[in-house]
Amino acid sequence: MKKIIIFNILMLILGFFIIDYAVFAVLKHKYNASHVFYFKNMFKKIATSEKRDKDYLNNELDEWRHPLNSKVNEKSIIFTGCSFMYGDGLKEEDTLPYLISKKINNPVYNLAMCSEAINTTLAMLRNGLFFEKSNNSYPAVFIYLYCEFHLKRIVMPNEMFESNEFLYKIKNNTLIRKKPPFIVSRFPLLSFARENIFEFNLHHNRFYKEYLKKLLKLHFIEVKNLIDKKYPNVKFIILVFSDSDIFEQIANDLEKEGFIIIRIKEDFGYDLDKEQYNLPDGHPNANAWLGVAPMLIEKLKIISDDIILKK
């Protein structure tokens, strides 16, 4: 009897790994990953130490964009967000921060990171790396590009292969760093299940939806508080890439907290979800930002007296 139980357990474990690898085989093209990644992911280190966090942010993300107009002695503009703001697939001169820097006489920093969201910006601020990357430049304006898919990124990593996870939970109305799960992100089957559970709850569980709204709002508020603590009176702009139902449900609350919200589609008349503004992989192309840049500059001139136009 004991041998039968052991045999069944071994068959269950074997079955799990067969299905797990089958899921990976289906998904590996999405991540452009070889079979080696399957085993590397299984044994990856996921730590929450300050040194590990800084090493990950400094060395394991995509290369940082160059500071622009950095020798100008004026207040700066800091951009952040995900690969859309970073300009994944674009030459640097086609990115939104670069186009802005060509028209203004302020330092411009593009601190966006591929595959990340507002939770990683929060992690950078908490460990001081954000200020290091912007050369401790006093910003006139801080701009975060918000995309609807960022909502999922504050509860799970964008890709299962990421070796660090900046995830937070709510405790006493504040954000506390969550200990990354030891198992889930190591196995494609569990990661795939987690994504589908998220999508189901997002559309069918009103309590979970309320939790996400609160979680997102607290992320923005803490990021703003940390920036205000070091640099008072900075204008914090949330640049909304496209329509986002849950974001709009907290937009009024954010405006009461001092955020300035600019909606690219509504305020500038550009629907960046249209194919004409997209690269083949769905990222914004150069045409998307060519139209947005001059309109954003006009907004910045109204929002802050510290924005200096080039002559």
mmCIF file of C-alpha atoms in Angstrom:
data_model
loop_
_atom_site.group_PDB
_atom_site.id
_atom_site.type_symbol
_atom_site.label_atom_id
_atom_site.label_comp_id
_atom_site.label_asym_id
_atom_site.label_seq_id
_atom_site.Cartn_x
_atom_site.Cartn_y
_atom_site.Cartn_z
ATOM 1 C CA MET A 1 0.000 0.000 0.000
ATOM 2 C CA LYS A 2 2.834 2.344 0.918
ATOM 3 C CA LYS A 3 4.576 1.657 -2.400
ATOM 4 C CA ILE A 4 1.374 2.458 -4.303
ATOM 5 C CA ILE A 5 1.028 5.801 -2.496
ATOM 6 C CA ILE A 6 4.667 6.698 -3.241
ATOM 7 C CA PHE A 7 4.222 5.650 -6.870
ATOM 8 C CA ASN A 8 1.099 7.806 -7.237
ATOM 9 C CA ILE A 9 2.868 10.794 -5.689
ATOM 10 C CA LEU A 10 5.791 10.381 -8.086
ATOM 11 C CA MET A 11 3.387 10.132 -11.029
ATOM 12 C CA LEU A 12 1.638 13.313 -9.904
ATOM 13 C CA ILE A 13 4.980 15.134 -9.678
ATOM 14 C CA LEU A 14 6.026 13.803 -13.077
ATOM 15 C CA GLY A 15 2.666 14.789 -14.544
ATOM 16 C CA PHE A 16 3.005 18.293 -13.138
ATOM 17 C CA PHE A 17 6.418 18.798 -14.730
ATOM 18 C CA ILE A 18 5.217 17.430 -18.067
ATOM 19 C CA ILE A 19 2.268 19.835 -18.117
ATOM 20 C CA ASP A 20 4.444 22.656 -16.770
ATOM 21 C CA TYR A 21 6.986 22.225 -19.552
ATOM 22 C CA ALA A 22 4.208 21.923 -22.130
ATOM 23 C CA VAL A 23 2.868 25.310 -20.986
ATOM 24 C CA PHE A 24 6.391 26.719 -21.259
ATOM 25 C CA ALA A 25 6.762 25.286 -24.772
ATOM 26 C CA VAL A 26 3.618 27.150 -25.818
ATOM 27 C CA LEU A 27 4.635 30.407 -24.131
ATOM 28 C CA LYS A 28 8.371 30.469 -24.890
ATOM 29 C CA HIS A 29 7.880 32.210 -28.237
ATOM 30 C CA LYS A 30 6.081 35.035 -26.416
ATOM 31 C CA TYR A 31 9.166 35.547 -24.248
ATOM 32 C CA ASN A 32 11.694 34.669 -26.967
ATOM 33 C CA ALA A 33 13.152 32.113 -24.567
ATOM 34 C CA SER A 34 15.081 28.881 -25.114
ATOM 35 C CA HIS A 35 14.550 25.698 -23.111
ATOM 36 C CA VAL A 36 17.487 26.695 -20.896
ATOM 37 C CA PHE A 37 15.351 29.481 -19.425
ATOM 38 C CA TYR A 38 12.922 26.897 -18.082
ATOM 39 C CA PHE A 39 15.565 25.460 -15.770
ATOM 40 C CA LYS A 40 17.221 28.788 -14.966
ATOM 41 C CA ASN A 41 13.856 30.173 -13.922
ATOM 42 C CA MET A 42 13.238 27.207 -11.657
ATOM 43 C CA PHE A 43 16.389 27.913 -9.641
ATOM 44 C CA LYS A 44 16.492 31.707 -9.827
ATOM 45 C CA LYS A 45 17.212 33.763 -6.728
ATOM 46 C CA ILE A 46 14.405 36.042 -5.611
ATOM 47 C CA ALA A 47 15.606 38.198 -2.745
ATOM 48 C CA THR A 48 14.296 41.328 -1.096
ATOM 49 C CA SER A 49 17.520 42.678 0.350
ATOM 50 C CA GLU A 50 18.393 46.283 -0.460
ATOM 51 C CA LYS A 51 21.629 45.194 -2.179
ATOM 52 C CA ARG A 52 19.820 42.610 -4.305
ATOM 53 C CA ASP A 53 17.184 45.180 -5.272
ATOM 54 C CA LYS A 54 19.783 47.735 -6.342
ATOM 55 C CA ASP A 55 21.797 45.147 -8.264
ATOM 56 C CA TYR A 56 18.674 44.089 -10.119
ATOM 57 C CA LEU A 57 17.627 47.626 -10.988
ATOM 58 C CA ASN A 58 21.124 48.677 -11.973
ATOM 59 C CA ASN A 59 22.281 45.639 -13.895
ATOM 60 C CA GLU A 60 19.439 43.360 -14.916
ATOM 61 C CA LEU A 61 16.982 45.781 -16.501
ATOM 62 C CA ASP A 62 17.462 47.302 -19.924
ATOM 63 C CA GLU A 63 20.114 49.960 -20.326
ATOM 64 C CA TRP A 64 19.073 53.330 -19.017
ATOM 65 C CA ARG A 65 18.442 56.143 -21.467
ATOM 66 C CA HIS A 66 20.934 59.013 -21.500
ATOM 67 C CA PRO A 67 20.356 62.232 -19.533
ATOM 68 C CA LEU A 68 19.382 65.052 -21.895
ATOM 69 C CA ASN A 69 20.288 68.746 -21.541
ATOM 70 C CA SER A 70 22.051 67.634 -18.366
ATOM 71 C CA LYS A 71 24.473 70.587 -18.273
ATOM 72 C CA VAL A 72 21.671 73.146 -18.203
ATOM 73 C CA ASN A 73 21.276 74.782 -14.787
ATOM 74 C CA GLU A 74 17.478 74.663 -14.627
ATOM 75 C CA LYS A 75 14.927 72.456 -12.929
ATOM 76 C CA SER A 76 14.443 69.145 -14.706
ATOM 77 C CA ILE A 77 11.664 67.037 -16.151
ATOM 78 C CA ILE A 78 11.660 63.405 -15.074
ATOM 79 C CA PHE A 79 9.787 60.824 -17.117
ATOM 80 C CA THR A 80 9.079 57.331 -15.895
ATOM 81 C CA GLY A 81 6.836 54.377 -16.651
ATOM 82 C CA CYS A 82 7.269 51.160 -18.608
ATOM 83 C CA SER A 83 8.738 50.240 -22.012
ATOM 84 C CA PHE A 84 6.234 52.546 -23.723
ATOM 85 C CA MET A 85 7.950 55.567 -22.175
ATOM 86 C CA TYR A 86 11.409 53.997 -22.365
ATOM 87 C CA GLY A 87 10.881 53.623 -26.092
ATOM 88 C CA ASP A 88 11.363 49.894 -26.569
ATOM 89 C CA GLY A 89 12.025 49.272 -30.254
ATOM 90 C CA LEU A 90 12.782 52.952 -30.919
ATOM 91 C CA LYS A 91 15.973 54.897 -31.396
ATOM 92 C CA GLU A 92 16.474 57.288 -28.510
ATOM 93 C CA GLU A 93 15.816 60.296 -30.735
ATOM 94 C CA ASP A 94 12.310 58.951 -31.439
ATOM 95 C CA THR A 95 11.280 58.713 -27.775
ATOM 96 C CA LEU A 96 8.947 61.207 -26.131
ATOM 97 C CA PRO A 97 11.523 62.521 -23.589
ATOM 98 C CA TYR A 98 14.048 63.139 -26.365
ATOM 99 C CA LEU A 99 11.534 65.026 -28.510
ATOM 100 C CA ILE A 100 10.624 67.169 -25.497
ATOM 101 C CA SER A 101 14.310 67.850 -24.750
ATOM 102 C CA LYS A 102 14.860 69.281 -28.243
ATOM 103 C CA LYS A 103 12.306 72.042 -27.596
ATOM 104 C CA ILE A 104 13.005 73.001 -23.988
ATOM 105 C CA ASN A 105 16.043 74.230 -22.104
ATOM 106 C CA ASN A 106 15.596 72.003 -19.047
ATOM 107 C CA PRO A 107 17.408 68.786 -18.118
ATOM 108 C CA VAL A 108 15.333 65.750 -19.111
ATOM 109 C CA TYR A 109 15.662 62.268 -17.585
ATOM 110 C CA ASN A 110 14.000 59.155 -18.968
ATOM 111 C CA LEU A 111 13.876 56.754 -16.008
ATOM 112 C CA ALA A 112 11.307 54.397 -17.489
ATOM 113 C CA MET A 113 11.973 50.668 -17.302
ATOM 114 C CA CYS A 114 10.889 47.849 -19.593
ATOM 115 C CA SER A 115 8.380 45.352 -18.134
ATOM 116 C CA GLU A 116 7.874 47.498 -15.039
ATOM 117 C CA ALA A 117 5.213 49.803 -13.571
ATOM 118 C CA ILE A 118 4.548 52.215 -10.690
ATOM 119 C CA ASN A 119 5.573 49.597 -8.102
ATOM 120 C CA THR A 120 9.133 49.533 -9.458
ATOM 121 C CA THR A 121 9.237 53.333 -9.441
ATOM 122 C CA LEU A 122 8.233 53.116 -5.783
ATOM 123 C CA ALA A 123 11.019 50.612 -5.091
ATOM 124 C CA MET A 124 13.557 52.916 -6.755
ATOM 125 C CA LEU A 125 12.404 55.828 -4.611
ATOM 126 C CA ARG A 126 12.482 53.818 -1.410
ATOM 127 C CA ASN A 127 16.079 52.716 -1.908
ATOM 128 C CA GLY A 128 17.280 56.097 -3.195
ATOM 129 C CA LEU A 129 18.268 54.829 -6.626
ATOM 130 C CA PHE A 130 15.727 57.045 -8.367
ATOM 131 C CA PHE A 131 17.452 60.202 -7.139
ATOM 132 C CA GLU A 132 20.868 58.809 -8.056
ATOM 133 C CA LYS A 133 19.726 58.134 -11.634
ATOM 134 C CA SER A 134 18.421 61.693 -11.983
ATOM 135 C CA ASN A 135 21.691 63.148 -10.582
ATOM 136 C CA ASN A 136 19.703 64.536 -7.632
ATOM 137 C CA SER A 137 18.296 67.099 -10.041
ATOM 138 C CA TYR A 138 15.449 69.177 -8.620
ATOM 139 C CA PRO A 139 12.480 68.413 -10.914
ATOM 140 C CA ALA A 140 9.973 71.004 -11.989
ATOM 141 C CA VAL A 141 7.743 68.263 -13.339
ATOM 142 C CA PHE A 142 7.520 64.514 -12.741
ATOM 143 C CA ILE A 143 5.657 62.594 -15.461
ATOM 144 C CA TYR A 144 4.469 59.013 -15.104
ATOM 145 C CA LEU A 145 3.023 57.332 -18.204
ATOM 146 C CA TYR A 146 0.142 55.131 -17.050
ATOM 147 C CA CYS A 147 -1.067 52.231 -19.192
ATOM 148 C CA GLU A 148 -4.017 49.993 -18.352
ATOM 149 C CA PHE A 149 -1.871 46.844 -18.211
ATOM 150 C CA HIS A 150 0.109 48.346 -15.316
ATOM 151 C CA LEU A 151 -2.732 47.251 -13.063
ATOM 152 C CA LYS A 152 -1.685 43.617 -13.431
ATOM 153 C CA ARG A 153 1.965 44.481 -12.902
ATOM 154 C CA ILE A 154 1.347 45.758 -9.375
ATOM 155 C CA VAL A 155 0.137 42.291 -8.332
ATOM 156 C CA MET A 156 2.428 40.010 -10.366
ATOM 157 C CA PRO A 157 5.584 40.261 -12.496
ATOM 158 C CA ASN A 158 5.127 41.051 -16.165
ATOM 159 C CA GLU A 159 7.156 38.013 -17.183
ATOM 160 C CA MET A 160 7.591 34.775 -15.284
ATOM 161 C CA PHE A 161 11.365 34.878 -15.783
ATOM 162 C CA GLU A 162 11.953 38.069 -13.812
ATOM 163 C CA SER A 163 14.405 37.510 -10.986
ATOM 164 C CA ASN A 164 12.986 40.111 -8.643
ATOM 165 C CA GLU A 165 9.460 41.194 -7.815
ATOM 166 C CA PHE A 166 8.587 44.584 -6.359
ATOM 167 C CA LEU A 167 5.149 43.737 -5.055
ATOM 168 C CA TYR A 168 3.347 45.397 -2.171
ATOM 169 C CA LYS A 169 0.352 44.658 0.026
ATOM 170 C CA ILE A 170 -1.863 47.008 1.989
ATOM 171 C CA LYS A 171 -1.436 47.137 5.755
ATOM 172 C CA ASN A 172 -2.979 49.904 7.860
ATOM 173 C CA ASN A 173 -3.588 51.910 4.687
ATOM 174 C CA THR A 174 0.089 51.845 3.734
ATOM 175 C CA LEU A 175 2.128 49.684 1.358
ATOM 176 C CA ILE A 176 4.286 46.903 2.778
ATOM 177 C CA ARG A 177 6.735 44.951 0.612
ATOM 178 C CA LYS A 178 5.480 41.436 -0.026
ATOM 179 C CA LYS A 179 7.813 38.488 0.212
ATOM 180 C CA PRO A 180 8.021 37.087 -3.336
ATOM 181 C CA PRO A 181 6.376 33.669 -3.659
ATOM 182 C CA PHE A 182 8.910 30.862 -3.642
ATOM 183 C CA ILE A 183 7.002 28.629 -6.051
ATOM 184 C CA VAL A 184 4.560 30.477 -8.306
ATOM 185 C CA SER A 185 6.882 32.461 -10.556
ATOM 186 C CA ARG A 186 9.247 29.520 -10.945
ATOM 187 C CA PHE A 187 6.763 27.383 -12.839
ATOM 188 C CA PRO A 188 5.013 28.455 -16.079
ATOM 189 C CA LEU A 189 1.879 26.449 -15.255
ATOM 190 C CA LEU A 190 1.410 28.269 -11.943
ATOM 191 C CA SER A 191 2.237 31.646 -13.504
ATOM 192 C CA PHE A 192 -0.270 31.003 -16.281
ATOM 193 C CA ALA A 193 -2.912 30.009 -13.717
ATOM 194 C CA ARG A 194 -2.196 33.143 -11.670
ATOM 195 C CA GLU A 195 -2.697 35.388 -14.721
ATOM 196 C CA ASN A 196 -6.010 33.766 -15.543
ATOM 197 C CA ILE A 197 -7.214 33.998 -11.941
ATOM 198 C CA PHE A 198 -6.331 37.700 -12.029
ATOM 199 C CA GLU A 199 -8.310 38.255 -15.243
ATOM 200 C CA PHE A 200 -11.321 36.385 -13.852
ATOM 201 C CA ASN A 201 -11.330 38.343 -10.598
ATOM 202 C CA LEU A 202 -10.799 41.626 -12.423
ATOM 203 C CA HIS A 203 -13.951 41.153 -14.458
ATOM 204 C CA HIS A 204 -16.155 39.155 -12.062
ATOM 205 C CA ASN A 205 -15.130 39.934 -8.471
ATOM 206 C CA ARG A 206 -16.200 43.416 -7.344
ATOM 207 C CA PHE A 207 -14.380 43.074 -4.012
ATOM 208 C CA TYR A 208 -11.120 42.335 -5.790
ATOM 209 C CA LYS A 209 -11.740 45.248 -8.136
ATOM 210 C CA GLU A 210 -12.131 47.574 -5.146
ATOM 211 C CA TYR A 211 -8.893 46.208 -3.703
ATOM 212 C CA LEU A 212 -7.050 46.903 -6.978
ATOM 213 C CA LYS A 213 -8.358 50.464 -7.060
ATOM 214 C CA LYS A 214 -7.120 51.091 -3.534
ATOM 215 C CA LEU A 215 -3.782 49.396 -4.247
ATOM 216 C CA LEU A 216 -3.193 51.495 -7.368
ATOM 217 C CA LYS A 217 -4.142 54.735 -5.618
ATOM 218 C CA LEU A 218 -1.807 54.026 -2.695
ATOM 219 C CA HIS A 219 1.077 53.373 -5.098
ATOM 220 C CA PHE A 220 0.638 56.783 -6.708
ATOM 221 C CA ILE A 221 0.198 58.570 -3.386
ATOM 222 C CA GLU A 222 3.312 57.049 -1.830
ATOM 223 C CA VAL A 223 5.426 57.808 -4.911
ATOM 224 C CA LYS A 224 4.243 61.416 -4.782
ATOM 225 C CA ASN A 225 4.874 61.660 -1.047
ATOM 226 C CA LEU A 226 8.454 60.412 -1.425
ATOM 227 C CA ILE A 227 9.155 62.893 -4.216
ATOM 228 C CA ASP A 228 7.515 65.757 -2.297
ATOM 229 C CA LYS A 229 9.561 64.910 0.781
ATOM 230 C CA LYS A 230 12.820 65.452 -1.093
ATOM 231 C CA TYR A 231 11.607 68.056 -3.588
ATOM 232 C CA PRO A 232 8.566 70.045 -2.373
ATOM 233 C CA ASN A 233 6.159 71.598 -4.869
ATOM 234 C CA VAL A 234 6.999 69.309 -7.793
ATOM 235 C CA LYS A 235 4.185 69.056 -10.333
ATOM 236 C CA PHE A 236 3.207 65.387 -10.622
ATOM 237 C CA ILE A 237 1.596 64.532 -13.962
ATOM 238 C CA ILE A 238 -0.034 61.201 -14.728
ATOM 239 C CA LEU A 239 0.005 60.915 -18.511
ATOM 240 C CA VAL A 240 -2.712 58.386 -19.402
ATOM 241 C CA PHE A 241 -1.794 56.441 -22.522
ATOM 242 C CA SER A 242 -5.278 55.188 -23.409
ATOM 243 C CA ASP A 243 -8.713 54.570 -21.877
ATOM 244 C CA SER A 244 -8.594 52.820 -18.510
ATOM 245 C CA ASP A 245 -11.814 52.150 -16.618
ATOM 246 C CA ILE A 246 -10.330 51.416 -13.194
ATOM 247 C CA PHE A 247 -7.961 54.369 -13.345
ATOM 248 C CA GLU A 248 -10.842 56.702 -14.114
ATOM 249 C CA GLN A 249 -12.619 55.444 -11.000
ATOM 250 C CA ILE A 250 -9.788 56.794 -8.823
ATOM 251 C CA ALA A 251 -8.917 59.820 -10.989
ATOM 252 C CA ASN A 252 -10.957 62.309 -8.933
ATOM 253 C CA ASP A 253 -9.362 61.091 -5.702
ATOM 254 C CA LEU A 254 -5.894 61.476 -7.225
ATOM 255 C CA GLU A 255 -6.640 65.011 -8.400
ATOM 256 C CA LYS A 256 -7.692 65.903 -4.852
ATOM 257 C CA GLU A 257 -4.258 64.674 -3.729
ATOM 258 C CA GLY A 258 -2.593 67.150 -6.099
ATOM 259 C CA PHE A 259 -2.000 65.004 -9.176
ATOM 260 C CA ILE A 260 -2.411 66.531 -12.627
ATOM 261 C CA ILE A 261 -3.963 64.089 -15.090
ATOM 262 C CA ILE A 262 -3.452 64.416 -18.833
ATOM 263 C CA ARG A 263 -5.254 61.946 -21.089
ATOM 264 C CA ILE A 264 -3.556 61.554 -24.465
ATOM 265 C CA LYS A 265 -6.724 60.445 -26.234
ATOM 266 C CA GLU A 266 -9.102 62.958 -24.670
ATOM 267 C CA ASP A 267 -6.809 65.977 -24.277
ATOM 268 C CA PHE A 268 -4.606 65.597 -27.360
ATOM 269 C CA GLY A 269 -6.952 63.749 -29.712
ATOM 270 C CA TYR A 270 -4.572 60.847 -30.333
ATOM 271 C CA ASP A 271 -5.817 57.276 -29.999
ATOM 272 C CA LEU A 272 -2.467 55.551 -29.599
ATOM 273 C CA ASP A 273 -4.099 52.121 -29.645
ATOM 274 C CA LYS A 274 -4.606 52.533 -33.402
ATOM 275 C CA GLU A 275 -2.364 50.434 -35.632
ATOM 276 C CA GLN A 276 -0.866 53.510 -37.317
ATOM 277 C CA TYR A 277 0.806 54.451 -34.022
ATOM 278 C CA ASN A 278 2.086 50.969 -33.140
ATOM 279 C CA LEU A 279 5.161 48.905 -33.849
ATOM 280 C CA PRO A 280 4.477 45.268 -34.875
ATOM 281 C CA ASP A 281 4.837 44.162 -31.222
ATOM 282 C CA GLY A 282 2.301 46.745 -29.982
ATOM 283 C CA HIS A 283 4.708 49.339 -28.585
ATOM 284 C CA PRO A 284 4.242 52.978 -29.664
ATOM 285 C CA ASN A 285 6.124 53.895 -32.822
ATOM 286 C CA ALA A 286 7.870 57.173 -33.643
ATOM 287 C CA ASN A 287 4.712 58.681 -35.158
ATOM 288 C CA ALA A 288 2.858 58.323 -31.855
ATOM 289 C CA TRP A 289 5.228 60.630 -30.022
ATOM 290 C CA LEU A 290 5.738 63.096 -32.886
ATOM 291 C CA GLY A 291 2.133 64.195 -32.476
ATOM 292 C CA VAL A 292 2.030 64.080 -28.683
ATOM 293 C CA ALA A 293 5.304 65.958 -27.970
ATOM 294 C CA PRO A 294 4.324 69.495 -29.090
ATOM 295 C CA MET A 295 0.955 69.263 -27.325
ATOM 296 C CA LEU A 296 2.606 68.076 -24.124
ATOM 297 C CA ILE A 297 5.064 70.974 -24.260
ATOM 298 C CA GLU A 298 2.148 73.417 -24.459
ATOM 299 C CA LYS A 299 0.625 71.783 -21.382
ATOM 300 C CA LEU A 300 3.932 71.896 -19.504
ATOM 301 C CA LYS A 301 4.297 75.620 -20.181
ATOM 302 C CA ILE A 302 0.906 76.193 -18.546
ATOM 303 C CA ILE A 303 1.548 73.831 -15.627
ATOM 304 C CA SER A 304 4.996 75.089 -14.628
ATOM 305 C CA ASP A 305 6.721 78.467 -14.895
ATOM 306 C CA ASP A 306 10.052 76.613 -14.665
ATOM 307 C CA ILE A 307 9.779 75.176 -18.181
ATOM 308 C CA ILE A 308 12.139 77.151 -20.427
ATOM 309 C CA LEU A 309 11.624 76.997 -24.201
ATOM 310 C CA LYS A 310 14.672 76.966 -26.441
ATOM 311 C CA LYS A 311 15.074 80.043 -28.625
#
